[in-house]
mmCIF file of C-alpha atoms in Angstrom:
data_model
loop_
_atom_site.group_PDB
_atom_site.id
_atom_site.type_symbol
_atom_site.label_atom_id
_atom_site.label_comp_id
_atom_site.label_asym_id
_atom_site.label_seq_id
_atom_site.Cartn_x
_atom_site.Cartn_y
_atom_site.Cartn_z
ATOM 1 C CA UNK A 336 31.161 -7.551 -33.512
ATOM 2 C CA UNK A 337 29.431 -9.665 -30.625
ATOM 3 C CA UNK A 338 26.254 -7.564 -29.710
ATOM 4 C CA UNK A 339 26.458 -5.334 -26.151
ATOM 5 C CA UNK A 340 25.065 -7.391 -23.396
ATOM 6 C CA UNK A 341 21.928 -4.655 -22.447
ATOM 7 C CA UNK A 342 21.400 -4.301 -18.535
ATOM 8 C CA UNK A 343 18.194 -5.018 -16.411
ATOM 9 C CA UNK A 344 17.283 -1.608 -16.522
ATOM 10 C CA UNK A 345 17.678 -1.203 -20.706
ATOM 11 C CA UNK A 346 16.047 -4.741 -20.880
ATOM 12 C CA UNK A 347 13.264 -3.175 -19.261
ATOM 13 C CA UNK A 348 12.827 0.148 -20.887
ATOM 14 C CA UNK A 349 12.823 -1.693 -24.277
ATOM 15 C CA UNK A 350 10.286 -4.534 -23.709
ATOM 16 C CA UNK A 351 7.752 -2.146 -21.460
ATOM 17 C CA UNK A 352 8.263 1.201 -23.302
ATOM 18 C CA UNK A 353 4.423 0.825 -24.694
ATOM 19 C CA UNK A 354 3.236 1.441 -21.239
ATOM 20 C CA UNK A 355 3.397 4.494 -19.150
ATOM 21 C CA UNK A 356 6.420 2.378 -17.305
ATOM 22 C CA UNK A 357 9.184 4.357 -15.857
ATOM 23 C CA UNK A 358 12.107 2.029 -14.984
ATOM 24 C CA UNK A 359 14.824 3.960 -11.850
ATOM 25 C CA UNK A 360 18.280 2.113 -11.210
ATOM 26 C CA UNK A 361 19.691 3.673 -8.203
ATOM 27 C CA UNK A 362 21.053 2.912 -4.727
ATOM 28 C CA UNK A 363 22.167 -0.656 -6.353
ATOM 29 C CA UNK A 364 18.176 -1.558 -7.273
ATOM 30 C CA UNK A 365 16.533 -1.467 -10.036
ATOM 31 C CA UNK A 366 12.698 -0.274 -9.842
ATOM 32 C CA UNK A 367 9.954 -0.949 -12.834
ATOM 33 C CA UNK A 368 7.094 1.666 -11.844
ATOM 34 C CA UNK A 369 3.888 0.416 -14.344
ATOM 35 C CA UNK A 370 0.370 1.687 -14.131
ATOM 36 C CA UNK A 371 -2.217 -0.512 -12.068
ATOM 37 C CA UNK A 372 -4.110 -1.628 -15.118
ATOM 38 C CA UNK A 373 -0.872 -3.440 -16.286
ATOM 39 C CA UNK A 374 -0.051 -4.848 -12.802
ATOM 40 C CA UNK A 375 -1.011 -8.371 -13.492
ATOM 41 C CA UNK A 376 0.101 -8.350 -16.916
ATOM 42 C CA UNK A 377 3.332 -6.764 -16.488
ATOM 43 C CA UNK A 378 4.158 -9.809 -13.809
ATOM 44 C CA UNK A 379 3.380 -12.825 -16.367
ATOM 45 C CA UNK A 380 6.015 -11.160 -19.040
ATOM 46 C CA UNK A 381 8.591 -10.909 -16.169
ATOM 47 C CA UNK A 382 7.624 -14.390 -15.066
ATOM 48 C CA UNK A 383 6.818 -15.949 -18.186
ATOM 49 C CA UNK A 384 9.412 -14.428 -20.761
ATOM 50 C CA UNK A 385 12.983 -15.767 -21.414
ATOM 51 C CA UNK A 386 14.903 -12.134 -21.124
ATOM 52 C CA UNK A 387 13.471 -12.010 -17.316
ATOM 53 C CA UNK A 388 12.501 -15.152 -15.568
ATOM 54 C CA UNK A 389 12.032 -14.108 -12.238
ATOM 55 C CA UNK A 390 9.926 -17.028 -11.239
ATOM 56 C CA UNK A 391 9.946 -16.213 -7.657
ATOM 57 C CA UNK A 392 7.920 -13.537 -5.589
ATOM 58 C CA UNK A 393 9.491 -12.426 -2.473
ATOM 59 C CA UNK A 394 7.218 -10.169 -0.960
ATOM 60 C CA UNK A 395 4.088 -7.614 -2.060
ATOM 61 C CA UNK A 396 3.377 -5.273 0.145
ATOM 62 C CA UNK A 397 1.516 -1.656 0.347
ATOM 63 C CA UNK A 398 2.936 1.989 0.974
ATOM 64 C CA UNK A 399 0.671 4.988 2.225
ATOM 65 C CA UNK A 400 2.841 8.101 0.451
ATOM 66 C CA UNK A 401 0.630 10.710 2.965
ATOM 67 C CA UNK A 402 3.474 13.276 3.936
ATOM 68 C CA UNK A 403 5.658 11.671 2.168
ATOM 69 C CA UNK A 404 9.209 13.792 2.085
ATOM 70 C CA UNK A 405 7.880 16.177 5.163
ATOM 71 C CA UNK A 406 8.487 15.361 8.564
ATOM 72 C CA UNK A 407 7.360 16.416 12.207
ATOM 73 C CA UNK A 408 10.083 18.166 13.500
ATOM 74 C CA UNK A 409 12.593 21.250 12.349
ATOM 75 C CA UNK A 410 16.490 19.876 12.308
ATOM 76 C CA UNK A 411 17.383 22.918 10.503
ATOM 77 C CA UNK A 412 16.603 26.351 12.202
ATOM 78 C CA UNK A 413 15.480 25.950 15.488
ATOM 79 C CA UNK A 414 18.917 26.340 17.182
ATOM 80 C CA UNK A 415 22.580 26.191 15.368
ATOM 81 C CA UNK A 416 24.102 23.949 17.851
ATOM 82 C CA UNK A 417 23.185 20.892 20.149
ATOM 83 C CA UNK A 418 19.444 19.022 19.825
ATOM 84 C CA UNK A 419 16.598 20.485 18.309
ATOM 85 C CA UNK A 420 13.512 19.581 20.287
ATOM 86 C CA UNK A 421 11.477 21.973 17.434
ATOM 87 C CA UNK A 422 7.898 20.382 17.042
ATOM 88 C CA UNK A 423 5.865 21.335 13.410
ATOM 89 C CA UNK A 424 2.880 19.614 14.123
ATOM 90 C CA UNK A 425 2.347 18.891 10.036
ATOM 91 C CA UNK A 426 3.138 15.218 10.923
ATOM 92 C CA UNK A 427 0.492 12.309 9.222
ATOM 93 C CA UNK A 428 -2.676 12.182 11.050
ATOM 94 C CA UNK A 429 -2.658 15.836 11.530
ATOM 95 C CA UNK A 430 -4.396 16.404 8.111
ATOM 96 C CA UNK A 431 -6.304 14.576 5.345
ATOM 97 C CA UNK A 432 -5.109 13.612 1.913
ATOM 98 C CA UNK A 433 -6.553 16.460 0.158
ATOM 99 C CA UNK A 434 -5.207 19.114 2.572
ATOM 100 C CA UNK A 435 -2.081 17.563 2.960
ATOM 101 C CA UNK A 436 1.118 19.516 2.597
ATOM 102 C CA UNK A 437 1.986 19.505 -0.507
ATOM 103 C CA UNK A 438 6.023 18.610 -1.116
ATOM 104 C CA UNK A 439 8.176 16.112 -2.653
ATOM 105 C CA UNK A 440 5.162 13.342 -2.890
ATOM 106 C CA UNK A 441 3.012 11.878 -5.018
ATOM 107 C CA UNK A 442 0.158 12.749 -7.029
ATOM 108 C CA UNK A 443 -1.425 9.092 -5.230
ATOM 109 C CA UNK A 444 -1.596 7.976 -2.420
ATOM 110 C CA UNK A 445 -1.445 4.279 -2.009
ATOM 111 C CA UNK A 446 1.203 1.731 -4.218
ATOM 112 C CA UNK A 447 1.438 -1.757 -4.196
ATOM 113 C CA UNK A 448 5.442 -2.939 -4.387
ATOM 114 C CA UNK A 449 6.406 -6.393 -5.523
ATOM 115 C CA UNK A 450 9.903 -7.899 -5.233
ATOM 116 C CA UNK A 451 11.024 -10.143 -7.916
ATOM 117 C CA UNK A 452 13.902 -12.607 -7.993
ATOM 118 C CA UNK A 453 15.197 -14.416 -11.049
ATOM 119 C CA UNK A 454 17.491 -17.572 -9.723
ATOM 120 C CA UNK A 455 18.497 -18.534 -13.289
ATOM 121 C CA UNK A 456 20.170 -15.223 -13.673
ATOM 122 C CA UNK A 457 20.557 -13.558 -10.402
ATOM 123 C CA UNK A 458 18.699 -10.587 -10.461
ATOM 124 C CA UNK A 459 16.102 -8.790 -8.692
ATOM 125 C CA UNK A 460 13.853 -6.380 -9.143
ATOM 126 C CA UNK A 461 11.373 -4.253 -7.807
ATOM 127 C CA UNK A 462 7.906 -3.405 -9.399
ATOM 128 C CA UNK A 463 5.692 -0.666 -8.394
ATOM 129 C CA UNK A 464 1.982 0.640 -9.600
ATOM 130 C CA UNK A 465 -0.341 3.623 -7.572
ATOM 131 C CA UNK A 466 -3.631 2.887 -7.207
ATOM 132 C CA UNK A 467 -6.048 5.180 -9.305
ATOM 133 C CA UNK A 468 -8.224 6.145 -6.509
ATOM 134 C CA UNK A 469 -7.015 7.395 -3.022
ATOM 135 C CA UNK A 470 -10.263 6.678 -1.496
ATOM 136 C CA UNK A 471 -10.838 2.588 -2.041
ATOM 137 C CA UNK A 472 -7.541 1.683 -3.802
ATOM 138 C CA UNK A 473 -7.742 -1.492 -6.063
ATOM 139 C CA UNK A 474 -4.658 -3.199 -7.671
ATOM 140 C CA UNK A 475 -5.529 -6.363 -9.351
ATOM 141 C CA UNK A 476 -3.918 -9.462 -7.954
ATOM 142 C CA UNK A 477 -0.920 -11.726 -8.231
ATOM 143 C CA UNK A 478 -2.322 -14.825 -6.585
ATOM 144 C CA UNK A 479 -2.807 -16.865 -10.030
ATOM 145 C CA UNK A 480 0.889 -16.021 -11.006
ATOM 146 C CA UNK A 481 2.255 -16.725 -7.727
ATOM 147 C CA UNK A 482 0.102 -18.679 -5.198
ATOM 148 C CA UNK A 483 2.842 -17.271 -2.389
ATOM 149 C CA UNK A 484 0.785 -14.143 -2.824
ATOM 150 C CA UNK A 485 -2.213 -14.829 -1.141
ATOM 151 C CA UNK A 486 -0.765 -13.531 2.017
ATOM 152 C CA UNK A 487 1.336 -11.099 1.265
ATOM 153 C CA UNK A 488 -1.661 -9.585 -0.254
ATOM 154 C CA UNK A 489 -3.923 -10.188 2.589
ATOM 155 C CA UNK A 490 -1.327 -8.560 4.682
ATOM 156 C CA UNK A 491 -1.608 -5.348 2.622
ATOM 157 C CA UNK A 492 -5.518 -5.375 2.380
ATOM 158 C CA UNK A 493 -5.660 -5.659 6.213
ATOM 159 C CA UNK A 494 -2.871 -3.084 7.221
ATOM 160 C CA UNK A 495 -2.804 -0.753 4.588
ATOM 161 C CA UNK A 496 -6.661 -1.018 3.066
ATOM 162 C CA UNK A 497 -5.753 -2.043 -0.430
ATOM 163 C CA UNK A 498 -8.092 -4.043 -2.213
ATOM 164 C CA UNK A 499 -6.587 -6.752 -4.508
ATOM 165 C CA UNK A 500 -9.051 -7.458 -7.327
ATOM 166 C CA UNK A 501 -9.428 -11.217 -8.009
ATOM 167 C CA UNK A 502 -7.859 -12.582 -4.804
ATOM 168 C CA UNK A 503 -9.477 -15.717 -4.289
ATOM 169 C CA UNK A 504 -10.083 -15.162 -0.154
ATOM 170 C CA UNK A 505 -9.106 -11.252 0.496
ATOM 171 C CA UNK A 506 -9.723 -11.184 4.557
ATOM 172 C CA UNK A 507 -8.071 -9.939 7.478
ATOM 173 C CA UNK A 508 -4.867 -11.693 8.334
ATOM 174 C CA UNK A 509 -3.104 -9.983 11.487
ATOM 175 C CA UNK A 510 -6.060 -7.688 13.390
ATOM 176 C CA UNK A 511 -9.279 -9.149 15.380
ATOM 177 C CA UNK A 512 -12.451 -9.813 13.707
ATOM 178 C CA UNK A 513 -14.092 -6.917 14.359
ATOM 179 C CA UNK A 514 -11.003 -4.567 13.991
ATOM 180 C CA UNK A 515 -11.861 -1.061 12.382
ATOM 181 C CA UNK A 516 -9.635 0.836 10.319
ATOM 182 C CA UNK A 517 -6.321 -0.004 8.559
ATOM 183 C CA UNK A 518 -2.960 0.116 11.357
ATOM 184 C CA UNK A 519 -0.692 0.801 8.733
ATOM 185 C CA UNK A 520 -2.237 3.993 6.967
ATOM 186 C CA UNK A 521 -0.357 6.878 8.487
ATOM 187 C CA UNK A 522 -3.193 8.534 9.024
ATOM 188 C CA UNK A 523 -4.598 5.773 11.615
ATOM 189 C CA UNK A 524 -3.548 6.893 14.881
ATOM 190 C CA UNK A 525 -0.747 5.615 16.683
ATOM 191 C CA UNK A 526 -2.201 5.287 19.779
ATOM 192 C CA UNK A 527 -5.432 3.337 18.340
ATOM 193 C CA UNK A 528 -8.684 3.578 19.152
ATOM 194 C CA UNK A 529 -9.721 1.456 21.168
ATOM 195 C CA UNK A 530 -8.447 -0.702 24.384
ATOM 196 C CA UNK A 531 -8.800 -4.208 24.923
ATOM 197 C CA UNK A 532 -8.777 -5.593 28.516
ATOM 198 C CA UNK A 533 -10.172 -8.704 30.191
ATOM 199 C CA UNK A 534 -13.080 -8.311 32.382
ATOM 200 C CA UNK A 535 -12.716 -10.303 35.040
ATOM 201 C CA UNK A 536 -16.378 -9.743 36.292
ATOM 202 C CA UNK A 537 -18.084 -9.917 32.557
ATOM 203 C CA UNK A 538 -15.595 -13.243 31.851
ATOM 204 C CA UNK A 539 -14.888 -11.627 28.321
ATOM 205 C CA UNK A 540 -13.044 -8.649 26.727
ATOM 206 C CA UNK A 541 -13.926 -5.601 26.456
ATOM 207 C CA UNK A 542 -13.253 -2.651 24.291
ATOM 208 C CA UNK A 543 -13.219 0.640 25.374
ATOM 209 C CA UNK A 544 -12.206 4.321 24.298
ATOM 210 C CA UNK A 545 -8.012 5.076 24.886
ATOM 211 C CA UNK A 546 -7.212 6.560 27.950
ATOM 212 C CA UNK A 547 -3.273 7.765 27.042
ATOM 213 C CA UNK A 548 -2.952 11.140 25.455
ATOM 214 C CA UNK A 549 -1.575 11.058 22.097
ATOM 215 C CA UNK A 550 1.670 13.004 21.386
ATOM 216 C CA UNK A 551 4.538 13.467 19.038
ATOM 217 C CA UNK A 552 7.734 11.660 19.666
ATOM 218 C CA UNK A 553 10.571 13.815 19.030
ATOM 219 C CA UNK A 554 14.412 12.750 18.639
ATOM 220 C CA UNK A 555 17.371 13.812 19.667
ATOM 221 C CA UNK A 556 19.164 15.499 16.459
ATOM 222 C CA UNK A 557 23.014 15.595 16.717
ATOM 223 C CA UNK A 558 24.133 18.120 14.609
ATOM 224 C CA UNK A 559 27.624 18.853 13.227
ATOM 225 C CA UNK A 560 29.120 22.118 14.964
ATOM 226 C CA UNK A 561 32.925 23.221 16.341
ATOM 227 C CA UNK A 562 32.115 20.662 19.468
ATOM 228 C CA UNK A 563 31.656 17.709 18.087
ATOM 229 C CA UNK A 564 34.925 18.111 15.837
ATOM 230 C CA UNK A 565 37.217 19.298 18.592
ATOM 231 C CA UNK A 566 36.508 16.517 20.571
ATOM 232 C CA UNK A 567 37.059 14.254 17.757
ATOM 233 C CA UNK A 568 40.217 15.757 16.861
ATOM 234 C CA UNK A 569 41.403 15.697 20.712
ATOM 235 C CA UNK A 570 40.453 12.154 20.658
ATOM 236 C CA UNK A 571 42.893 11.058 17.874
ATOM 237 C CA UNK A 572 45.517 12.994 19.411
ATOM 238 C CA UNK A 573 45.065 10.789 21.970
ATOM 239 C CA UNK A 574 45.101 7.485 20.021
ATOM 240 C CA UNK A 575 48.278 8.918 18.040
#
């Protein structure tokens, strides 16, 4: 008997099952979670060996998992009908890492994500490792495996603060010169902090402290109650 053609996923699992790897096929993707220390490594096999071949590197990019699963506002038992407008104030920003609420995330904070395509057989994947420490994350990086990663990772370093180890030019890419902080941690506050304005009478910009109040943007929640379906049903009566 011809031998079962394995999927992505099993092809995976058997080639990486040394490492702490946990491979997740869901929602039509398949994900290949490795530990940092591996990062680089992990990539040349998937590059390099026959079974894989993705030979092209779409994107790397970094996720802050602070509050990750809670939210800002209550869409559940404020009111049983019409919009919630309920505010919990345990939004990111509102605590730090150690203190944060503890729920459905993470033991880390900070990941690096790849994504992976293989044109020779039409796959793609996507690879992700947590950084060890939450307080100067460092993955190692991708640049000698794929030069297109230079910038992506730069990107990352300068939004998100993660250091790539080994990137031949790891600088700012997107903020000023003198820019402090990283935008995309969800810690960094969304209103900044600091302005930028042209002086006409100094014939330079200047920075100075915010002057808008920061506050929580809540939506509208539509929920599902007796209104929403007896107008629905009246309007297919109408149709009919």
């Amino acid at each position: 008997m011809p031998e079962p053609i394995l999927t992505l996923a099993e092809r995976l699992k058997a080639r990486f099952s040394e490492l702490e790897s946990t491979v997740i096929d869901a929602c039509g993707e398949t994900t290949l979670e490795v530990p940092a220390v591996a990062w680089a490594n992990v990539h040349r096999a998937l590059r390099d060996e026959p079974d894989f071949h993705f030979e092209q590197l779409m994107d790397v990019c970094g996720v802050d998992y602070l509050s990750y699963g809670d939210d800002e506002w209550d869409t559940t038992d404020i009111s049983s009908e019409g919009f919630s407008r309920g505010v919990e104030g345990e939004g990111a920003g509102r605590f730090r890492w150690e203190n944060r609420p503890t729920g459905a995330g993470p033991a880390r904070r900070f990941a690096a994500v790849s994504h992976l395509l293989s044109v020779q057989y039409n796959a793609r994947l996507r690879v992700r490792c947590f950084a060890e420490d939450n307080s100067l994350p460092i993955v190692p990086s991708l640049v000698e495996l794929y030069p297109v990663a230079n910038w992506f990772e730069r990107e990352a370093f300068d939004l998100m603060g993660i250091v790539f180890d080994g990137h031949p030019d790891l600088r700012r890419i997107l903020t000023d010169y003198g820019f402090v902080g990283h935008p995309f941690r969800k810690d960094f506050p969304l209103i900044g902090n600091v302005e930028v304005r042209y002086d006409a009478e100094k014939k330079r910009v200047v920075y100075e402290p915010v002057s808008i109040e920061p506050r929580v943007g809540v939506p509208r929640v539509i929920r599902e109650d007796s209104r929403w379906q007896q107008a629905q049903a009246e309007q297919a009566q109408v149709k009919k």
